[in-house]
Tab-separated table of C-alpha atoms in Angstrom:
chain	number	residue	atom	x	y	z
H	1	UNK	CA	9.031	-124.540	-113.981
H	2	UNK	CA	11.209	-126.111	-117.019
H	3	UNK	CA	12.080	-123.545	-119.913
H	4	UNK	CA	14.153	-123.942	-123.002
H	5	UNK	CA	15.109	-120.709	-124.416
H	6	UNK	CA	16.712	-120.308	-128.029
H	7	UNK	CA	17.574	-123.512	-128.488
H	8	UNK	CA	19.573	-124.982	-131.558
H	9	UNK	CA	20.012	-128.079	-132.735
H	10	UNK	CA	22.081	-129.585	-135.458
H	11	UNK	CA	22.643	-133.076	-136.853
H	12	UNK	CA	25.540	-134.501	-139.328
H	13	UNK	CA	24.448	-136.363	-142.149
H	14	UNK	CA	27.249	-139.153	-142.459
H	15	UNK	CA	26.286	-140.012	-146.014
H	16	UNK	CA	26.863	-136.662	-147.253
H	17	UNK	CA	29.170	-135.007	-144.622
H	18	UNK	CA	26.397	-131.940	-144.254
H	19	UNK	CA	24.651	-130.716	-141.260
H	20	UNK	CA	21.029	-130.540	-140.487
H	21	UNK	CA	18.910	-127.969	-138.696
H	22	UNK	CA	16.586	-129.556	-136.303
H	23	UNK	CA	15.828	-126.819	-133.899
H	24	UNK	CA	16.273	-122.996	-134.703
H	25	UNK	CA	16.080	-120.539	-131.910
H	26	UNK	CA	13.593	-122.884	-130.077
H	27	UNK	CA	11.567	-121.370	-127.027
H	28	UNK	CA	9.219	-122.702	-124.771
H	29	UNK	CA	7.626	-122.939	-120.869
H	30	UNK	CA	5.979	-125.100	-119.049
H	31	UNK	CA	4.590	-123.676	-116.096
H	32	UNK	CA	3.931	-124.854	-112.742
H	33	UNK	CA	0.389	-127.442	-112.935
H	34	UNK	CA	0.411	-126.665	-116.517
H	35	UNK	CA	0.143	-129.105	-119.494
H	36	UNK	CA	1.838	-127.979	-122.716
H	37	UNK	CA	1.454	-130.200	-126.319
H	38	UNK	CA	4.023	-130.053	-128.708
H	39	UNK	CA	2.758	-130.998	-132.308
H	40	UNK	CA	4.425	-131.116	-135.508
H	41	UNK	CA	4.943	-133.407	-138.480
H	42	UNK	CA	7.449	-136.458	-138.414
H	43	UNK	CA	11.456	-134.929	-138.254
H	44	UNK	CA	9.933	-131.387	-137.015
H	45	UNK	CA	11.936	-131.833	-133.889
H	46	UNK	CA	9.504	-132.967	-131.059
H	47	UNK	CA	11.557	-135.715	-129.419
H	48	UNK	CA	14.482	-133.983	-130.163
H	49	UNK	CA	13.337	-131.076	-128.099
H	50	UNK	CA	11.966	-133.122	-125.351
H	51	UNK	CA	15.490	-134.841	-124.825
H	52	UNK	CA	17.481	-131.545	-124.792
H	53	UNK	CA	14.609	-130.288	-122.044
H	54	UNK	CA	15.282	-133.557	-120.213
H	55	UNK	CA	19.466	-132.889	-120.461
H	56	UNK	CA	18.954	-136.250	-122.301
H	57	UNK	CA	21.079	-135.098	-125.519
H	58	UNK	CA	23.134	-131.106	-125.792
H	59	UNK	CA	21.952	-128.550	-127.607
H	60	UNK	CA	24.418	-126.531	-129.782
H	61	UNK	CA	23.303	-123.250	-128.140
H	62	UNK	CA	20.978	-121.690	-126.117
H	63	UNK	CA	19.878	-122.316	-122.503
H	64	UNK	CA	17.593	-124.600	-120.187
H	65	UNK	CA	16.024	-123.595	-116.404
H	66	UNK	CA	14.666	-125.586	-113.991
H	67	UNK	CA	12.561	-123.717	-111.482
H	68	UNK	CA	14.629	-120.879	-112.468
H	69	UNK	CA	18.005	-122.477	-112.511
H	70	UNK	CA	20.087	-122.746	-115.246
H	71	UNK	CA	20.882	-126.345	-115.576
H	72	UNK	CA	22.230	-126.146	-119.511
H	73	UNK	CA	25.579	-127.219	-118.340
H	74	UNK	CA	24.747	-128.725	-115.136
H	75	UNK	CA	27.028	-131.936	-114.849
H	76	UNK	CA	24.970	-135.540	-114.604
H	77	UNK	CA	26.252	-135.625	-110.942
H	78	UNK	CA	24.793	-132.075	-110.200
H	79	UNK	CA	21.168	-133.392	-111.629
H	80	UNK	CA	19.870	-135.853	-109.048
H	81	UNK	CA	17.322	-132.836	-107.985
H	82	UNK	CA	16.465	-132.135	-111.670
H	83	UNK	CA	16.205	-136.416	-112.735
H	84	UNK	CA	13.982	-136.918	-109.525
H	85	UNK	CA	11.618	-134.021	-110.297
H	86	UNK	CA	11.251	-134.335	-113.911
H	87	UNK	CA	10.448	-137.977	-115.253
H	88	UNK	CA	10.066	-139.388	-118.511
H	89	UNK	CA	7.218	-141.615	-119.894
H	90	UNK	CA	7.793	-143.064	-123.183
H	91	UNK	CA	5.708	-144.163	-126.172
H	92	UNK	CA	7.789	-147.587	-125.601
H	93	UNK	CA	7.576	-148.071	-121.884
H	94	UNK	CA	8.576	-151.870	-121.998
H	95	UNK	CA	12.419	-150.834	-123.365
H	96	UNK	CA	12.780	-149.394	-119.685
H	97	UNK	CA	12.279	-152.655	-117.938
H	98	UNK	CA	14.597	-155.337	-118.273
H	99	UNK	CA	13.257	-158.346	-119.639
H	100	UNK	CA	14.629	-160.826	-116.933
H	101	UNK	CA	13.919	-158.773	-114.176
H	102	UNK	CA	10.018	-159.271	-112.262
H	103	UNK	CA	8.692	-156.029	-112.905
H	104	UNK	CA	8.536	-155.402	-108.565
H	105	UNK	CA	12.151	-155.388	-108.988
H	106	UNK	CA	12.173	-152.730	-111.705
H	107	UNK	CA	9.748	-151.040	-110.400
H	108	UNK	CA	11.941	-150.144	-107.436
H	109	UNK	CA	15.314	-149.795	-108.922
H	110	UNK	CA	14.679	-145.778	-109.359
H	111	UNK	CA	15.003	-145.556	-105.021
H	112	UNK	CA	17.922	-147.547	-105.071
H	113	UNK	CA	19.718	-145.425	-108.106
H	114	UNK	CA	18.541	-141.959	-105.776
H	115	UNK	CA	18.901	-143.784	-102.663
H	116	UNK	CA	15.236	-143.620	-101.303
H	117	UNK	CA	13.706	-146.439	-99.386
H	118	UNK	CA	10.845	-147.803	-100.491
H	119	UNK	CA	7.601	-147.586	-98.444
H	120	UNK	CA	5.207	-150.411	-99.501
H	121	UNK	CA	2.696	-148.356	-98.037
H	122	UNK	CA	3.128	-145.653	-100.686
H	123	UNK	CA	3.880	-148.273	-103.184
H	124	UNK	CA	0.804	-150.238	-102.894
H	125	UNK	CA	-1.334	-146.673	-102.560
H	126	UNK	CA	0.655	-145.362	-106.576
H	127	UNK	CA	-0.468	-148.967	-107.811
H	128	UNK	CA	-4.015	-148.473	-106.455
H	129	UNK	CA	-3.682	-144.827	-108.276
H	130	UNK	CA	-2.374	-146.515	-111.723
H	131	UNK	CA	-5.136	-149.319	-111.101
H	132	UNK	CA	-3.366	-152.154	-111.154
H	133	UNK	CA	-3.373	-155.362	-108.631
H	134	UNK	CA	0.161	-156.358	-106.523
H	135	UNK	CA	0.113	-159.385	-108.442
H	136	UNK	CA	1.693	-157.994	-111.704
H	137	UNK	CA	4.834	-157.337	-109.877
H	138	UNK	CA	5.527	-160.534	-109.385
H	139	UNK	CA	5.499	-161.384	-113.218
H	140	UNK	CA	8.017	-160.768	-116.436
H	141	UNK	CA	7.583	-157.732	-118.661
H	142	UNK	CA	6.736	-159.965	-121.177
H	143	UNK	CA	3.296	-161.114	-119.627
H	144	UNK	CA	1.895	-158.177	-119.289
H	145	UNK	CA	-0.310	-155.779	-122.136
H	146	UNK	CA	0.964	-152.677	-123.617
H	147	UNK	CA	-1.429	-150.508	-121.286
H	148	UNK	CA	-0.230	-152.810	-118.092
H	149	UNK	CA	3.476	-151.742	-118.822
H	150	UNK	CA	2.483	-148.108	-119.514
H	151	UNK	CA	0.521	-147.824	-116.164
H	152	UNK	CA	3.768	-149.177	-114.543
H	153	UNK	CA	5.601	-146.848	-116.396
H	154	UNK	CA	3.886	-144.092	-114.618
H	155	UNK	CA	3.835	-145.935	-110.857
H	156	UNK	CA	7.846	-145.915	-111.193
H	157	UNK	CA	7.559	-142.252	-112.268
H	158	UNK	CA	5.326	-140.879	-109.126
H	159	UNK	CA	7.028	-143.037	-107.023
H	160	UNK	CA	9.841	-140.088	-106.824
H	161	UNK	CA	7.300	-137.585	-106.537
H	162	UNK	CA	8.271	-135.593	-109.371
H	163	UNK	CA	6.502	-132.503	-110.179
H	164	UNK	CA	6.536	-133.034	-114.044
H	165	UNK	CA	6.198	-135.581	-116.449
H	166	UNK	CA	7.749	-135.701	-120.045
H	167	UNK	CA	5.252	-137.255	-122.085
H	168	UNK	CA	6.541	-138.657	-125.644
H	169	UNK	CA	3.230	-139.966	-127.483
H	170	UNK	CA	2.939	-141.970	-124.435
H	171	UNK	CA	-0.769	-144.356	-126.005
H	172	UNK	CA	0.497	-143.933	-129.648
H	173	UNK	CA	1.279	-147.905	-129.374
H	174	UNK	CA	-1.607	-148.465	-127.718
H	175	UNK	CA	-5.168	-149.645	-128.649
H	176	UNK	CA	-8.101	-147.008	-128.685
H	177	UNK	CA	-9.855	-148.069	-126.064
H	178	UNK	CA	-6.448	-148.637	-123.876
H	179	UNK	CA	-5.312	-144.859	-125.262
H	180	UNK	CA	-8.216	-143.632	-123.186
H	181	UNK	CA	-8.164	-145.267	-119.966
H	182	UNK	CA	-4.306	-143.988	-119.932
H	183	UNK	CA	-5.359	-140.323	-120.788
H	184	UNK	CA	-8.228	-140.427	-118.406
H	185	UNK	CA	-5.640	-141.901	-115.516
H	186	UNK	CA	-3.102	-138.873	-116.813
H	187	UNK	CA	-5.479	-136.441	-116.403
H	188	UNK	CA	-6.319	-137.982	-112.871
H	189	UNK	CA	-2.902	-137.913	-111.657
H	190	UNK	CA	-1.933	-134.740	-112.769
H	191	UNK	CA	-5.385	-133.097	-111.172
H	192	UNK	CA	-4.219	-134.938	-107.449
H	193	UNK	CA	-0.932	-134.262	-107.332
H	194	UNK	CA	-0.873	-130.715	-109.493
H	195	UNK	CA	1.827	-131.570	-111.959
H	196	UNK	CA	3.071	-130.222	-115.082
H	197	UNK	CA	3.084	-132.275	-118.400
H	198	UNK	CA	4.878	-131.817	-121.325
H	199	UNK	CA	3.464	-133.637	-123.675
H	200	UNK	CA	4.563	-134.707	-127.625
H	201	UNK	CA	1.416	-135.963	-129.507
H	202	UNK	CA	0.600	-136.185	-132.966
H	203	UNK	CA	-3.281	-136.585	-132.394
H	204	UNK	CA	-4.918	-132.663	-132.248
H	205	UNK	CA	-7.983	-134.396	-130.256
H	206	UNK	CA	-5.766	-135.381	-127.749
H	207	UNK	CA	-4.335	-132.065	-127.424
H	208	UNK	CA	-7.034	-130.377	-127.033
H	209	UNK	CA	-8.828	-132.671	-125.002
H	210	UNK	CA	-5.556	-132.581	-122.427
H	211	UNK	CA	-3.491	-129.797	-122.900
H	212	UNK	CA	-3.754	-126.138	-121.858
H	213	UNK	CA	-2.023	-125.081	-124.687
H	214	UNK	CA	-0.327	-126.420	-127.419
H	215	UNK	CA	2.923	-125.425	-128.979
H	216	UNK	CA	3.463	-126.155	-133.116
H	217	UNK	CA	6.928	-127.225	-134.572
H	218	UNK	CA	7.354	-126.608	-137.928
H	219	UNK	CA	9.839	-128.688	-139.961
H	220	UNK	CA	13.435	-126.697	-141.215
């Protein structure tokens, strides 16, 4: 479904005018209904990888498909298939809602920006799937928990009916007890509507206990 193949990566250094490797000759697939971990210690490369997958950030070289498409130079314009079929979920979820805006509002603002109407039926059926009440949408991102704004995270995501989900440590911020109720709802979702996950984690139990297989970074 999404592949990155030989991908490169380099940042400059501004305090000493050199560049760093980040990402040498990088491959990997994620197939369809599959779930795919990507470990690695802290400046290995994860996010970075994730956000070149996502056409989120270039690479310097080498090439990304999309359901066997090469979208590596794909203009933003050209991507509206590619940004409603592939979402991201963050390990900060609450930096993608504004802070003035009643989280119903926000919630909906993805079918305006693809120009999809928005069915309360289906609405109210993804909140009943995320397990939250109708009420939170009337409130302020700001009065609702970590695990609230995560769940919500995910309703905006399915609410495009993508058919994979970029995962970037998405309980890391979360308590442990929270941290499972969102793996156990991940797990849920991706089971009844037979997505693909890619998922960045630093926690091996979590890996194993979700992922099919798991691909190690190693630092340059």
């Amino acid at each position: 479904m999404l592949k990155g193949e030989n991908i490169c990566k380099t940042y400059l250094d501004r305090s000493t005018g050199t560049t760093i490797k980040i990402l040498d000759n990088c491959n990997i697939e994620i197939n369809t209904g599959e779930v795919v971990g990507i470990m690695g210690k802290s400046g290995c490369g994860k996010s970075t990888l994730a956000r070149i997958l996502l056409r989120l950030i270039p690479c310097d070289s080498g090439n990304i498909y999309f359901e066997n498409k090469n979208i590596t130079k794909t203009s933003n314009s050209e991507l509206k298939h590619f940004r409603e079929r592939v979402q991201f979920i963050s390990q900060r979820p609450e930096s993608f809602f504004d802070p003035i805006m009643k989280l119903g509002k926000s919630l909906r603002e993805p079918l305006i920006v693809h120009n999809k109407s928005c069915d309360e039926t289906k609405l109210a059926e993804i909140l009943e799937t995320v397990k939250l009440n109708a009420a939170v949408l009337n409130r302020y991102p700001h009065q609702v928990s970590g695990g609230e704004i995560q769940r919500l995270s995910i309703a905006r995501a399915l609410l495009l009916e993508p058919k994979m989900l970029v995962l970037d440590e998405p309980t890391s911020m979360l308590d442990v007890s929270v941290q499972a109720q969102i793996l156990h709802l991940l797990a849920e979702v991706k089971r009844e509507r037979n997505l693909s996950y890619l998922m960045i984690t630093h926690d091996k139990l979590i890996a194993n206990w979700l992922c099919d297989r798991v691909v190690e970074l190693k630092k340059l």
